[in-house]
Amino acid sequence: MTTPDVGTDDEAGVTIRCQDNASVRVTFCDRFSFDADSVHYAVELQAPGLTARVNEVVAWIWDSDLTAFLEELAADYRGWDGERSWQTNDHDLTVSAVFRSGGHVGLTWAVRPWPRAAGGWGASVTTWLEAGEQMTSLAADVRAFLAKEYQ
């Protein structure tokens, strides 16, 4: 499930919690923008024994849109074969999706800052959501987060 979050700075964020284990979660937060061409944000992954954060994921206006990817998954609530994936232009955030019988979608969120740098690191968690309403809600929450204009 997704939860729109409001932090102590009144900056909105989105948290995706795994329905199978609520301690596994992904949070989009700390959104900012320098210009009309991009949106910058942080992605945090948490699971038992794991906390990872990439401070500056960049969504460029000419990139393939994460929300469009999530909306396509939500529209295919009856399922699909194989794995579908999406990634940022910089390859620092990747999302892979699989469909499980019973109407559930497994989203594997992988972060890897500086993917081309020697000595880099990567981390991933998998969240499971209901294919219909929870995926639709996630897509809407992420769209609102990425489109929000701060005063």
mmCIF file with all atom_site columns, C-alpha atoms in Angstrom:
data_model
loop_
_atom_site.group_PDB
_atom_site.id
_atom_site.type_symbol
_atom_site.label_atom_id
_atom_site.label_alt_id
_atom_site.label_comp_id
_atom_site.label_asym_id
_atom_site.label_entity_id
_atom_site.label_seq_id
_atom_site.pdbx_PDB_ins_code
_atom_site.Cartn_x
_atom_site.Cartn_y
_atom_site.Cartn_z
_atom_site.occupancy
_atom_site.B_iso_or_equiv
_atom_site.pdbx_formal_charge
_atom_site.auth_seq_id
_atom_site.auth_comp_id
_atom_site.auth_asym_id
_atom_site.auth_atom_id
_atom_site.pdbx_PDB_model_num
ATOM 1   C CA . MET A 1 1   ? 0.000  0.000   0.000   1.00 0.00 ? 1   MET A CA 1
ATOM 2   C CA . THR A 1 2   ? 1.037  3.575   -0.453  1.00 0.00 ? 2   THR A CA 1
ATOM 3   C CA . THR A 1 3   ? 0.867  6.336   2.070   1.00 0.00 ? 3   THR A CA 1
ATOM 4   C CA . PRO A 1 4   ? 1.180  9.993   1.247   1.00 0.00 ? 4   PRO A CA 1
ATOM 5   C CA . ASP A 1 5   ? 3.466  11.292  3.990   1.00 0.00 ? 5   ASP A CA 1
ATOM 6   C CA . VAL A 1 6   ? 3.932  14.757  5.373   1.00 0.00 ? 6   VAL A CA 1
ATOM 7   C CA . GLY A 1 7   ? 7.340  15.301  6.945   1.00 0.00 ? 7   GLY A CA 1
ATOM 8   C CA . THR A 1 8   ? 8.318  17.750  9.639   1.00 0.00 ? 8   THR A CA 1
ATOM 9   C CA . ASP A 1 9   ? 9.120  20.343  6.963   1.00 0.00 ? 9   ASP A CA 1
ATOM 10  C CA . ASP A 1 10  ? 5.615  20.013  5.476   1.00 0.00 ? 10  ASP A CA 1
ATOM 11  C CA . GLU A 1 11  ? 7.208  18.544  2.357   1.00 0.00 ? 11  GLU A CA 1
ATOM 12  C CA . ALA A 1 12  ? 5.155  15.735  0.899   1.00 0.00 ? 12  ALA A CA 1
ATOM 13  C CA . GLY A 1 13  ? 6.509  12.283  0.285   1.00 0.00 ? 13  GLY A CA 1
ATOM 14  C CA . VAL A 1 14  ? 5.187  8.876   -0.721  1.00 0.00 ? 14  VAL A CA 1
ATOM 15  C CA . THR A 1 15  ? 5.858  5.640   1.133   1.00 0.00 ? 15  THR A CA 1
ATOM 16  C CA . ILE A 1 16  ? 5.184  2.244   -0.442  1.00 0.00 ? 16  ILE A CA 1
ATOM 17  C CA . ARG A 1 17  ? 4.823  -0.496  2.171   1.00 0.00 ? 17  ARG A CA 1
ATOM 18  C CA . CYS A 1 18  ? 4.907  -4.185  1.308   1.00 0.00 ? 18  CYS A CA 1
ATOM 19  C CA . GLN A 1 19  ? 1.575  -5.802  2.115   1.00 0.00 ? 19  GLN A CA 1
ATOM 20  C CA . ASP A 1 20  ? 3.379  -9.018  3.119   1.00 0.00 ? 20  ASP A CA 1
ATOM 21  C CA . ASN A 1 21  ? 5.819  -7.293  5.502   1.00 0.00 ? 21  ASN A CA 1
ATOM 22  C CA . ALA A 1 22  ? 5.156  -3.650  6.473   1.00 0.00 ? 22  ALA A CA 1
ATOM 23  C CA . SER A 1 23  ? 8.775  -3.200  7.610   1.00 0.00 ? 23  SER A CA 1
ATOM 24  C CA . VAL A 1 24  ? 9.799  -3.374  3.934   1.00 0.00 ? 24  VAL A CA 1
ATOM 25  C CA . ARG A 1 25  ? 9.188  0.014   2.384   1.00 0.00 ? 25  ARG A CA 1
ATOM 26  C CA . VAL A 1 26  ? 10.272 2.532   -0.218  1.00 0.00 ? 26  VAL A CA 1
ATOM 27  C CA . THR A 1 27  ? 9.977  6.272   0.367   1.00 0.00 ? 27  THR A CA 1
ATOM 28  C CA . PHE A 1 28  ? 10.117 9.081   -2.170  1.00 0.00 ? 28  PHE A CA 1
ATOM 29  C CA . CYS A 1 29  ? 10.959 12.344  -0.403  1.00 0.00 ? 29  CYS A CA 1
ATOM 30  C CA . ASP A 1 30  ? 12.896 15.620  -0.460  1.00 0.00 ? 30  ASP A CA 1
ATOM 31  C CA . ARG A 1 31  ? 11.679 16.703  -3.886  1.00 0.00 ? 31  ARG A CA 1
ATOM 32  C CA . PHE A 1 32  ? 13.150 19.844  -5.430  1.00 0.00 ? 32  PHE A CA 1
ATOM 33  C CA . SER A 1 33  ? 13.635 21.380  -8.840  1.00 0.00 ? 33  SER A CA 1
ATOM 34  C CA . PHE A 1 34  ? 16.154 23.820  -10.296 1.00 0.00 ? 34  PHE A CA 1
ATOM 35  C CA . ASP A 1 35  ? 14.253 24.412  -13.531 1.00 0.00 ? 35  ASP A CA 1
ATOM 36  C CA . ALA A 1 36  ? 11.322 23.223  -15.627 1.00 0.00 ? 36  ALA A CA 1
ATOM 37  C CA . ASP A 1 37  ? 13.386 20.439  -17.253 1.00 0.00 ? 37  ASP A CA 1
ATOM 38  C CA . SER A 1 38  ? 13.878 18.170  -14.243 1.00 0.00 ? 38  SER A CA 1
ATOM 39  C CA . VAL A 1 39  ? 12.680 17.046  -10.846 1.00 0.00 ? 39  VAL A CA 1
ATOM 40  C CA . HIS A 1 40  ? 15.147 15.849  -8.197  1.00 0.00 ? 40  HIS A CA 1
ATOM 41  C CA . TYR A 1 41  ? 14.173 13.654  -5.263  1.00 0.00 ? 41  TYR A CA 1
ATOM 42  C CA . ALA A 1 42  ? 15.522 11.156  -2.756  1.00 0.00 ? 42  ALA A CA 1
ATOM 43  C CA . VAL A 1 43  ? 14.613 7.461   -2.627  1.00 0.00 ? 43  VAL A CA 1
ATOM 44  C CA . GLU A 1 44  ? 14.958 5.527   0.634   1.00 0.00 ? 44  GLU A CA 1
ATOM 45  C CA . LEU A 1 45  ? 14.773 1.738   0.891   1.00 0.00 ? 45  LEU A CA 1
ATOM 46  C CA . GLN A 1 46  ? 14.140 0.070   4.244   1.00 0.00 ? 46  GLN A CA 1
ATOM 47  C CA . ALA A 1 47  ? 13.899 -3.572  5.256   1.00 0.00 ? 47  ALA A CA 1
ATOM 48  C CA . PRO A 1 48  ? 15.021 -5.521  8.323   1.00 0.00 ? 48  PRO A CA 1
ATOM 49  C CA . GLY A 1 49  ? 18.790 -4.965  8.490   1.00 0.00 ? 49  GLY A CA 1
ATOM 50  C CA . LEU A 1 50  ? 18.834 -2.570  5.517   1.00 0.00 ? 50  LEU A CA 1
ATOM 51  C CA . THR A 1 51  ? 18.578 1.176   5.111   1.00 0.00 ? 51  THR A CA 1
ATOM 52  C CA . ALA A 1 52  ? 19.727 2.720   1.832   1.00 0.00 ? 52  ALA A CA 1
ATOM 53  C CA . ARG A 1 53  ? 19.211 6.181   0.397   1.00 0.00 ? 53  ARG A CA 1
ATOM 54  C CA . VAL A 1 54  ? 20.009 7.868   -2.888  1.00 0.00 ? 54  VAL A CA 1
ATOM 55  C CA . ASN A 1 55  ? 19.838 11.609  -2.332  1.00 0.00 ? 55  ASN A CA 1
ATOM 56  C CA . GLU A 1 56  ? 19.436 12.885  -5.846  1.00 0.00 ? 56  GLU A CA 1
ATOM 57  C CA . VAL A 1 57  ? 17.489 10.839  -8.341  1.00 0.00 ? 57  VAL A CA 1
ATOM 58  C CA . VAL A 1 58  ? 16.727 12.997  -11.371 1.00 0.00 ? 58  VAL A CA 1
ATOM 59  C CA . ALA A 1 59  ? 13.609 12.771  -13.521 1.00 0.00 ? 59  ALA A CA 1
ATOM 60  C CA . TRP A 1 60  ? 14.110 14.652  -16.792 1.00 0.00 ? 60  TRP A CA 1
ATOM 61  C CA . ILE A 1 61  ? 11.081 15.779  -18.770 1.00 0.00 ? 61  ILE A CA 1
ATOM 62  C CA . TRP A 1 62  ? 12.272 13.843  -21.837 1.00 0.00 ? 62  TRP A CA 1
ATOM 63  C CA . ASP A 1 63  ? 12.738 10.574  -19.908 1.00 0.00 ? 63  ASP A CA 1
ATOM 64  C CA . SER A 1 64  ? 10.307 7.721   -19.806 1.00 0.00 ? 64  SER A CA 1
ATOM 65  C CA . ASP A 1 65  ? 7.978  8.551   -16.934 1.00 0.00 ? 65  ASP A CA 1
ATOM 66  C CA . LEU A 1 66  ? 7.822  6.396   -13.777 1.00 0.00 ? 66  LEU A CA 1
ATOM 67  C CA . THR A 1 67  ? 4.163  7.277   -13.299 1.00 0.00 ? 67  THR A CA 1
ATOM 68  C CA . ALA A 1 68  ? 3.306  6.101   -16.831 1.00 0.00 ? 68  ALA A CA 1
ATOM 69  C CA . PHE A 1 69  ? 5.062  2.782   -16.080 1.00 0.00 ? 69  PHE A CA 1
ATOM 70  C CA . LEU A 1 70  ? 3.083  2.386   -12.828 1.00 0.00 ? 70  LEU A CA 1
ATOM 71  C CA . GLU A 1 71  ? -0.179 3.347   -14.551 1.00 0.00 ? 71  GLU A CA 1
ATOM 72  C CA . GLU A 1 72  ? 0.418  0.686   -17.215 1.00 0.00 ? 72  GLU A CA 1
ATOM 73  C CA . LEU A 1 73  ? 0.943  -1.905  -14.492 1.00 0.00 ? 73  LEU A CA 1
ATOM 74  C CA . ALA A 1 74  ? -2.269 -0.808  -12.767 1.00 0.00 ? 74  ALA A CA 1
ATOM 75  C CA . ALA A 1 75  ? -4.201 -0.991  -16.061 1.00 0.00 ? 75  ALA A CA 1
ATOM 76  C CA . ASP A 1 76  ? -3.007 -4.605  -16.526 1.00 0.00 ? 76  ASP A CA 1
ATOM 77  C CA . TYR A 1 77  ? -4.531 -5.700  -13.205 1.00 0.00 ? 77  TYR A CA 1
ATOM 78  C CA . ARG A 1 78  ? -5.443 -9.086  -14.715 1.00 0.00 ? 78  ARG A CA 1
ATOM 79  C CA . GLY A 1 79  ? -1.757 -9.890  -15.046 1.00 0.00 ? 79  GLY A CA 1
ATOM 80  C CA . TRP A 1 80  ? 1.026  -10.405 -17.543 1.00 0.00 ? 80  TRP A CA 1
ATOM 81  C CA . ASP A 1 81  ? 3.804  -12.867 -18.234 1.00 0.00 ? 81  ASP A CA 1
ATOM 82  C CA . GLY A 1 82  ? 7.433  -12.202 -17.455 1.00 0.00 ? 82  GLY A CA 1
ATOM 83  C CA . GLU A 1 83  ? 9.065  -9.166  -15.976 1.00 0.00 ? 83  GLU A CA 1
ATOM 84  C CA . ARG A 1 84  ? 8.593  -5.508  -16.879 1.00 0.00 ? 84  ARG A CA 1
ATOM 85  C CA . SER A 1 85  ? 11.117 -2.872  -15.924 1.00 0.00 ? 85  SER A CA 1
ATOM 86  C CA . TRP A 1 86  ? 11.750 0.860   -15.906 1.00 0.00 ? 86  TRP A CA 1
ATOM 87  C CA . GLN A 1 87  ? 14.812 2.942   -14.992 1.00 0.00 ? 87  GLN A CA 1
ATOM 88  C CA . THR A 1 88  ? 15.904 6.536   -14.795 1.00 0.00 ? 88  THR A CA 1
ATOM 89  C CA . ASN A 1 89  ? 18.115 7.942   -17.519 1.00 0.00 ? 89  ASN A CA 1
ATOM 90  C CA . ASP A 1 90  ? 21.058 7.875   -15.074 1.00 0.00 ? 90  ASP A CA 1
ATOM 91  C CA . HIS A 1 91  ? 20.310 4.237   -14.071 1.00 0.00 ? 91  HIS A CA 1
ATOM 92  C CA . ASP A 1 92  ? 20.327 5.135   -10.362 1.00 0.00 ? 92  ASP A CA 1
ATOM 93  C CA . LEU A 1 93  ? 16.749 3.919   -9.827  1.00 0.00 ? 93  LEU A CA 1
ATOM 94  C CA . THR A 1 94  ? 15.316 0.791   -11.442 1.00 0.00 ? 94  THR A CA 1
ATOM 95  C CA . VAL A 1 95  ? 11.883 -0.732  -10.882 1.00 0.00 ? 95  VAL A CA 1
ATOM 96  C CA . SER A 1 96  ? 11.075 -4.278  -11.995 1.00 0.00 ? 96  SER A CA 1
ATOM 97  C CA . ALA A 1 97  ? 7.568  -5.727  -11.846 1.00 0.00 ? 97  ALA A CA 1
ATOM 98  C CA . VAL A 1 98  ? 6.241  -9.283  -11.870 1.00 0.00 ? 98  VAL A CA 1
ATOM 99  C CA . PHE A 1 99  ? 2.684  -10.550 -11.552 1.00 0.00 ? 99  PHE A CA 1
ATOM 100 C CA . ARG A 1 100 ? 1.871  -13.268 -9.030  1.00 0.00 ? 100 ARG A CA 1
ATOM 101 C CA . SER A 1 101 ? -1.227 -15.441 -9.034  1.00 0.00 ? 101 SER A CA 1
ATOM 102 C CA . GLY A 1 102 ? -3.885 -14.094 -6.722  1.00 0.00 ? 102 GLY A CA 1
ATOM 103 C CA . GLY A 1 103 ? -3.686 -10.637 -8.242  1.00 0.00 ? 103 GLY A CA 1
ATOM 104 C CA . HIS A 1 104 ? -0.489 -9.257  -6.704  1.00 0.00 ? 104 HIS A CA 1
ATOM 105 C CA . VAL A 1 105 ? 2.352  -7.264  -8.212  1.00 0.00 ? 105 VAL A CA 1
ATOM 106 C CA . GLY A 1 106 ? 5.911  -7.576  -6.943  1.00 0.00 ? 106 GLY A CA 1
ATOM 107 C CA . LEU A 1 107 ? 7.860  -4.358  -7.427  1.00 0.00 ? 107 LEU A CA 1
ATOM 108 C CA . THR A 1 108 ? 11.607 -4.630  -6.949  1.00 0.00 ? 108 THR A CA 1
ATOM 109 C CA . TRP A 1 109 ? 13.051 -1.172  -6.282  1.00 0.00 ? 109 TRP A CA 1
ATOM 110 C CA . ALA A 1 110 ? 16.808 -1.027  -6.892  1.00 0.00 ? 110 ALA A CA 1
ATOM 111 C CA . VAL A 1 111 ? 18.991 1.986   -6.176  1.00 0.00 ? 111 VAL A CA 1
ATOM 112 C CA . ARG A 1 112 ? 22.545 2.364   -7.330  1.00 0.00 ? 112 ARG A CA 1
ATOM 113 C CA . PRO A 1 113 ? 24.094 5.800   -7.068  1.00 0.00 ? 113 PRO A CA 1
ATOM 114 C CA . TRP A 1 114 ? 26.936 6.531   -9.454  1.00 0.00 ? 114 TRP A CA 1
ATOM 115 C CA . PRO A 1 115 ? 26.347 3.267   -11.353 1.00 0.00 ? 115 PRO A CA 1
ATOM 116 C CA . ARG A 1 116 ? 29.403 3.746   -13.548 1.00 0.00 ? 116 ARG A CA 1
ATOM 117 C CA . ALA A 1 117 ? 31.804 4.662   -10.728 1.00 0.00 ? 117 ALA A CA 1
ATOM 118 C CA . ALA A 1 118 ? 34.292 2.152   -9.385  1.00 0.00 ? 118 ALA A CA 1
ATOM 119 C CA . GLY A 1 119 ? 33.502 1.065   -5.844  1.00 0.00 ? 119 GLY A CA 1
ATOM 120 C CA . GLY A 1 120 ? 29.828 1.948   -6.160  1.00 0.00 ? 120 GLY A CA 1
ATOM 121 C CA . TRP A 1 121 ? 27.108 0.169   -4.244  1.00 0.00 ? 121 TRP A CA 1
ATOM 122 C CA . GLY A 1 122 ? 23.547 -0.936  -4.857  1.00 0.00 ? 122 GLY A CA 1
ATOM 123 C CA . ALA A 1 123 ? 20.566 -2.097  -2.808  1.00 0.00 ? 123 ALA A CA 1
ATOM 124 C CA . SER A 1 124 ? 17.086 -3.379  -3.544  1.00 0.00 ? 124 SER A CA 1
ATOM 125 C CA . VAL A 1 125 ? 13.842 -4.324  -1.822  1.00 0.00 ? 125 VAL A CA 1
ATOM 126 C CA . THR A 1 126 ? 10.671 -5.926  -3.137  1.00 0.00 ? 126 THR A CA 1
ATOM 127 C CA . THR A 1 127 ? 7.211  -4.675  -2.221  1.00 0.00 ? 127 THR A CA 1
ATOM 128 C CA . TRP A 1 128 ? 4.060  -6.655  -2.959  1.00 0.00 ? 128 TRP A CA 1
ATOM 129 C CA . LEU A 1 129 ? 0.829  -4.785  -3.728  1.00 0.00 ? 129 LEU A CA 1
ATOM 130 C CA . GLU A 1 130 ? -2.641 -5.685  -4.955  1.00 0.00 ? 130 GLU A CA 1
ATOM 131 C CA . ALA A 1 131 ? -2.740 -5.414  -8.733  1.00 0.00 ? 131 ALA A CA 1
ATOM 132 C CA . GLY A 1 132 ? -5.818 -3.198  -8.948  1.00 0.00 ? 132 GLY A CA 1
ATOM 133 C CA . GLU A 1 133 ? -6.591 -0.495  -6.414  1.00 0.00 ? 133 GLU A CA 1
ATOM 134 C CA . GLN A 1 134 ? -3.212 -0.421  -4.635  1.00 0.00 ? 134 GLN A CA 1
ATOM 135 C CA . MET A 1 135 ? -1.312 -0.077  -7.927  1.00 0.00 ? 135 MET A CA 1
ATOM 136 C CA . THR A 1 136 ? -3.713 2.648   -9.097  1.00 0.00 ? 136 THR A CA 1
ATOM 137 C CA . SER A 1 137 ? -3.241 4.489   -5.807  1.00 0.00 ? 137 SER A CA 1
ATOM 138 C CA . LEU A 1 138 ? 0.550  4.148   -6.038  1.00 0.00 ? 138 LEU A CA 1
ATOM 139 C CA . ALA A 1 139 ? 0.601  5.590   -9.566  1.00 0.00 ? 139 ALA A CA 1
ATOM 140 C CA . ALA A 1 140 ? -1.574 8.542   -8.493  1.00 0.00 ? 140 ALA A CA 1
ATOM 141 C CA . ASP A 1 141 ? 0.530  9.220   -5.377  1.00 0.00 ? 141 ASP A CA 1
ATOM 142 C CA . VAL A 1 142 ? 3.818  9.135   -7.317  1.00 0.00 ? 142 VAL A CA 1
ATOM 143 C CA . ARG A 1 143 ? 2.358  11.372  -10.044 1.00 0.00 ? 143 ARG A CA 1
ATOM 144 C CA . ALA A 1 144 ? 1.238  13.916  -7.427  1.00 0.00 ? 144 ALA A CA 1
ATOM 145 C CA . PHE A 1 145 ? 4.639  13.792  -5.692  1.00 0.00 ? 145 PHE A CA 1
ATOM 146 C CA . LEU A 1 146 ? 6.643  14.336  -8.885  1.00 0.00 ? 146 LEU A CA 1
ATOM 147 C CA . ALA A 1 147 ? 4.311  17.076  -10.155 1.00 0.00 ? 147 ALA A CA 1
ATOM 148 C CA . LYS A 1 148 ? 4.065  19.057  -6.901  1.00 0.00 ? 148 LYS A CA 1
ATOM 149 C CA . GLU A 1 149 ? 5.187  22.653  -7.176  1.00 0.00 ? 149 GLU A CA 1
ATOM 150 C CA . TYR A 1 150 ? 6.700  24.070  -4.039  1.00 0.00 ? 150 TYR A CA 1
ATOM 151 C CA . GLN A 1 151 ? 6.164  27.706  -3.215  1.00 0.00 ? 151 GLN A CA 1
#
